[in-house]
């Protein structure tokens, strides 16, 4: 049974969903993502016990899938024919896939020209009605909120409570993988702030259930050009959040008016975490460093390592502590960024162009050679001189 739309625009159930038969659960076998030790990044940061929980290893390549299985199942069980989201690319990719699996139609609102090709191609392939709006993510959200008040369309943005419930599983899985030894820090990228809220909620609940005896500190990292939450905490003590026009090459977190900032604030306060911001250059470097560890991730995920470096410099994270980075998206989500970085083009024409010279030793540009053995041997010998 449904209540009329509430203020957030989400259809809510008057009663809990009845238990669903297994065959009615829309799933792509998400979850059970790997926990990796980041060897090189550990020696780079001086934090030996440094791990990545890679949510980009989910079926559509991002952390969104663990929430989408729950929320899409709820939409389907209630008889919705259409589901919709505003997105920076990953939610839309995930929603389109789960909608298709559940025989539902999906409507995607994305900011034109501001999402990566990999993500756009996914929503096309999964059959979504994909609308590229001439606005930013926040503009897409505004239109979607109005739309769901007029049309029987189920909203699948992260304000949907079922998404949050599903995304909690990452934290529980992580604790299970650590054999319930509580890490000291969990570091999460911050965009719309649904994921940090979900992870924090899971930890608080698990703590209340006495499955763990203390809480890890959950810290949130934003891109400097999309830092409304950082500013809220550091400039206004969390009393208010001033929306901003966001800009960052980490397009997944190009968000100026995060919906779940109050929930994220409560997570910081209850776990004793910090909020940090990082520059475009720091993001690009960190992404290459995670790549060089044989793991890889998309730019928005790399803010975690960049943020960790800052948190450790200011003594908030200590060398002997255990740190988990939540990597939210797969390396192949945004190959454009990676190729531009390695070719040395990423910062061309930007204010950071000169400073970007320092990333040179991380770059591995492809070399074009004549098709001869001699040419390949000389490339090999040249590469042997690089550590
Ligand atoms: N990392 C990636 C790869 C993302 O796609 C997002 C958000 C975040 C981090 C931030 O998570 O919003 O829960 O704080 N992507 C959304 C989308 C907004 O539409 O795909 P958050």
PDB file of N, CA, C and O and ligand atoms in Angstrom, residues 63-64 86-91 189-195 252-253 255 298 300 328-329, ligand 1:
ATOM      1  N   UNK A  63      29.416   1.124  -6.848  1.00  0.00           N
ATOM      2  CA  UNK A  63      28.774   0.781  -5.576  1.00  0.00           C
ATOM      3  C   UNK A  63      27.255   0.887  -5.617  1.00  0.00           C
ATOM      4  O   UNK A  63      26.575   0.440  -4.701  1.00  0.00           O
ATOM      5  N   UNK A  64      26.723   1.487  -6.666  1.00  0.00           N
ATOM      6  CA  UNK A  64      25.279   1.732  -6.713  1.00  0.00           C
ATOM      7  C   UNK A  64      24.479   0.430  -6.732  1.00  0.00           C
ATOM      8  O   UNK A  64      23.311   0.420  -6.344  1.00  0.00           O
ATOM      9  N   UNK A  86      18.078  11.134 -11.426  1.00  0.00           N
ATOM     10  CA  UNK A  86      19.030  12.124 -11.932  1.00  0.00           C
ATOM     11  C   UNK A  86      20.389  11.567 -11.546  1.00  0.00           C
ATOM     12  O   UNK A  86      20.527  10.968 -10.480  1.00  0.00           O
ATOM     13  N   UNK A  87      21.384  11.759 -12.393  1.00  0.00           N
ATOM     14  CA  UNK A  87      22.632  11.057 -12.102  1.00  0.00           C
ATOM     15  C   UNK A  87      23.846  11.732 -12.707  1.00  0.00           C
ATOM     16  O   UNK A  87      23.755  12.442 -13.705  1.00  0.00           O
ATOM     17  N   UNK A  88      24.995  11.468 -12.073  1.00  0.00           N
ATOM     18  CA  UNK A  88      26.264  11.842 -12.695  1.00  0.00           C
ATOM     19  C   UNK A  88      26.812  10.641 -13.483  1.00  0.00           C
ATOM     20  O   UNK A  88      27.947  10.666 -13.928  1.00  0.00           O
ATOM     21  N   UNK A  89      26.049   9.591 -13.607  1.00  0.00           N
ATOM     22  CA  UNK A  89      26.407   8.494 -14.521  1.00  0.00           C
ATOM     23  C   UNK A  89      26.357   7.099 -13.947  1.00  0.00           C
ATOM     24  O   UNK A  89      25.984   6.158 -14.649  1.00  0.00           O
ATOM     25  N   UNK A  90      26.728   6.937 -12.695  1.00  0.00           N
ATOM     26  CA  UNK A  90      26.743   5.580 -12.142  1.00  0.00           C
ATOM     27  C   UNK A  90      25.364   5.103 -11.681  1.00  0.00           C
ATOM     28  O   UNK A  90      24.991   3.951 -11.927  1.00  0.00           O
ATOM     29  N   UNK A  91      24.629   5.993 -11.029  1.00  0.00           N
ATOM     30  CA  UNK A  91      23.272   5.602 -10.617  1.00  0.00           C
ATOM     31  C   UNK A  91      22.471   5.235 -11.859  1.00  0.00           C
ATOM     32  O   UNK A  91      21.733   4.243 -11.870  1.00  0.00           O
ATOM     33  N   UNK A 189      34.415   8.691  -0.534  1.00  0.00           N
ATOM     34  CA  UNK A 189      34.233   9.915  -1.321  1.00  0.00           C
ATOM     35  C   UNK A 189      32.865  10.527  -1.027  1.00  0.00           C
ATOM     36  O   UNK A 189      31.911   9.792  -0.755  1.00  0.00           O
ATOM     37  N   UNK A 190      32.759  11.832  -1.127  1.00  0.00           N
ATOM     38  CA  UNK A 190      31.477  12.498  -0.851  1.00  0.00           C
ATOM     39  C   UNK A 190      30.964  13.270  -2.041  1.00  0.00           C
ATOM     40  O   UNK A 190      31.628  14.182  -2.543  1.00  0.00           O
ATOM     41  N   UNK A 191      29.757  12.900  -2.523  1.00  0.00           N
ATOM     42  CA  UNK A 191      29.085  13.638  -3.590  1.00  0.00           C
ATOM     43  C   UNK A 191      27.732  14.079  -3.064  1.00  0.00           C
ATOM     44  O   UNK A 191      27.611  15.102  -2.388  1.00  0.00           O
ATOM     45  N   UNK A 192      26.726  13.261  -3.341  1.00  0.00           N
ATOM     46  CA  UNK A 192      25.382  13.543  -2.820  1.00  0.00           C
ATOM     47  C   UNK A 192      25.261  13.082  -1.363  1.00  0.00           C
ATOM     48  O   UNK A 192      24.267  13.305  -0.712  1.00  0.00           O
ATOM     49  N   UNK A 193      26.286  12.372  -0.897  1.00  0.00           N
ATOM     50  CA  UNK A 193      26.469  11.957   0.506  1.00  0.00           C
ATOM     51  C   UNK A 193      25.530  10.835   0.962  1.00  0.00           C
ATOM     52  O   UNK A 193      25.346  10.615   2.158  1.00  0.00           O
ATOM     53  N   UNK A 194      24.999  10.082  -0.005  1.00  0.00           N
ATOM     54  CA  UNK A 194      24.182   8.914   0.341  1.00  0.00           C
ATOM     55  C   UNK A 194      25.053   7.758   0.818  1.00  0.00           C
ATOM     56  O   UNK A 194      24.707   7.068   1.789  1.00  0.00           O
ATOM     57  N   UNK A 195      26.191   7.567   0.166  1.00  0.00           N
ATOM     58  CA  UNK A 195      27.016   6.398   0.490  1.00  0.00           C
ATOM     59  C   UNK A 195      27.634   6.502   1.878  1.00  0.00           C
ATOM     60  O   UNK A 195      27.614   5.544   2.652  1.00  0.00           O
ATOM     61  N   UNK A 252      31.743  12.169 -11.335  1.00  0.00           N
ATOM     62  CA  UNK A 252      30.788  11.436 -10.492  1.00  0.00           C
ATOM     63  C   UNK A 252      30.398  12.237  -9.257  1.00  0.00           C
ATOM     64  O   UNK A 252      29.289  12.094  -8.747  1.00  0.00           O
ATOM     65  N   UNK A 253      31.307  13.077  -8.783  1.00  0.00           N
ATOM     66  CA  UNK A 253      31.028  13.834  -7.547  1.00  0.00           C
ATOM     67  C   UNK A 253      30.932  15.339  -7.824  1.00  0.00           C
ATOM     68  O   UNK A 253      31.210  16.165  -6.970  1.00  0.00           O
ATOM     69  N   UNK A 255      28.825  17.723  -7.657  1.00  0.00           N
ATOM     70  CA  UNK A 255      27.518  17.959  -7.032  1.00  0.00           C
ATOM     71  C   UNK A 255      27.633  19.152  -6.078  1.00  0.00           C
ATOM     72  O   UNK A 255      28.501  19.172  -5.200  1.00  0.00           O
ATOM     73  N   UNK A 298      37.918   4.756 -10.627  1.00  0.00           N
ATOM     74  CA  UNK A 298      37.598   5.990 -11.359  1.00  0.00           C
ATOM     75  C   UNK A 298      38.016   7.211 -10.533  1.00  0.00           C
ATOM     76  O   UNK A 298      38.264   7.081  -9.320  1.00  0.00           O
ATOM     77  N   UNK A 300      36.616   9.742  -9.070  1.00  0.00           N
ATOM     78  CA  UNK A 300      35.905  10.070  -7.823  1.00  0.00           C
ATOM     79  C   UNK A 300      36.332   9.168  -6.671  1.00  0.00           C
ATOM     80  O   UNK A 300      36.313   9.580  -5.511  1.00  0.00           O
ATOM     81  N   UNK A 328      34.718   3.431  -5.164  1.00  0.00           N
ATOM     82  CA  UNK A 328      33.295   3.400  -5.524  1.00  0.00           C
ATOM     83  C   UNK A 328      33.032   3.033  -6.984  1.00  0.00           C
ATOM     84  O   UNK A 328      31.936   2.606  -7.328  1.00  0.00           O
ATOM     85  N   UNK A 329      34.034   3.225  -7.846  1.00  0.00           N
ATOM     86  CA  UNK A 329      33.793   2.967  -9.272  1.00  0.00           C
ATOM     87  C   UNK A 329      34.996   2.323  -9.945  1.00  0.00           C
ATOM     88  O   UNK A 329      36.150   2.543  -9.564  1.00  0.00           O
TER      89      UNK A 329
HETATM   90  N1  LIG B   1      31.961   7.764  -6.303  1.00  0.00           N
HETATM   91  C1  LIG B   1      31.320   7.474  -7.442  1.00  0.00           C
HETATM   92  C2  LIG B   1      32.024   6.655  -8.445  1.00  0.00           C
HETATM   93  C3  LIG B   1      30.000   7.947  -7.672  1.00  0.00           C
HETATM   94  O1  LIG B   1      29.379   7.642  -8.790  1.00  0.00           O
HETATM   95  C4  LIG B   1      29.388   8.747  -6.676  1.00  0.00           C
HETATM   96  C5  LIG B   1      28.049   9.274  -6.864  1.00  0.00           C
HETATM   97  C6  LIG B   1      30.109   8.995  -5.501  1.00  0.00           C
HETATM   98  C7  LIG B   1      31.380   8.501  -5.347  1.00  0.00           C
HETATM   99  C8  LIG B   1      29.539   9.800  -4.400  1.00  0.00           C
HETATM  100  O2  LIG B   1      28.610   9.057  -3.678  1.00  0.00           O
HETATM  101  O3  LIG B   1      26.721  10.613  -3.934  1.00  0.00           O
HETATM  102  O4  LIG B   1      26.631   8.741  -2.311  1.00  0.00           O
HETATM  103  O5  LIG B   1      28.135  10.691  -1.913  1.00  0.00           O
HETATM  104  N2  LIG B   1      27.383   9.163  -7.919  1.00  0.00           N
HETATM  105  C9  LIG B   1      25.973   9.539  -8.090  1.00  0.00           C
HETATM  106  C10 LIG B   1      25.474   9.140  -9.456  1.00  0.00           C
HETATM  107  C11 LIG B   1      25.646  10.895  -7.683  1.00  0.00           C
HETATM  108  O6  LIG B   1      24.503   9.731  -9.946  1.00  0.00           O
HETATM  109  O7  LIG B   1      26.019   8.212 -10.038  1.00  0.00           O
HETATM  110  P1  LIG B   1      27.454   9.810  -2.903  1.00  0.00           P
END
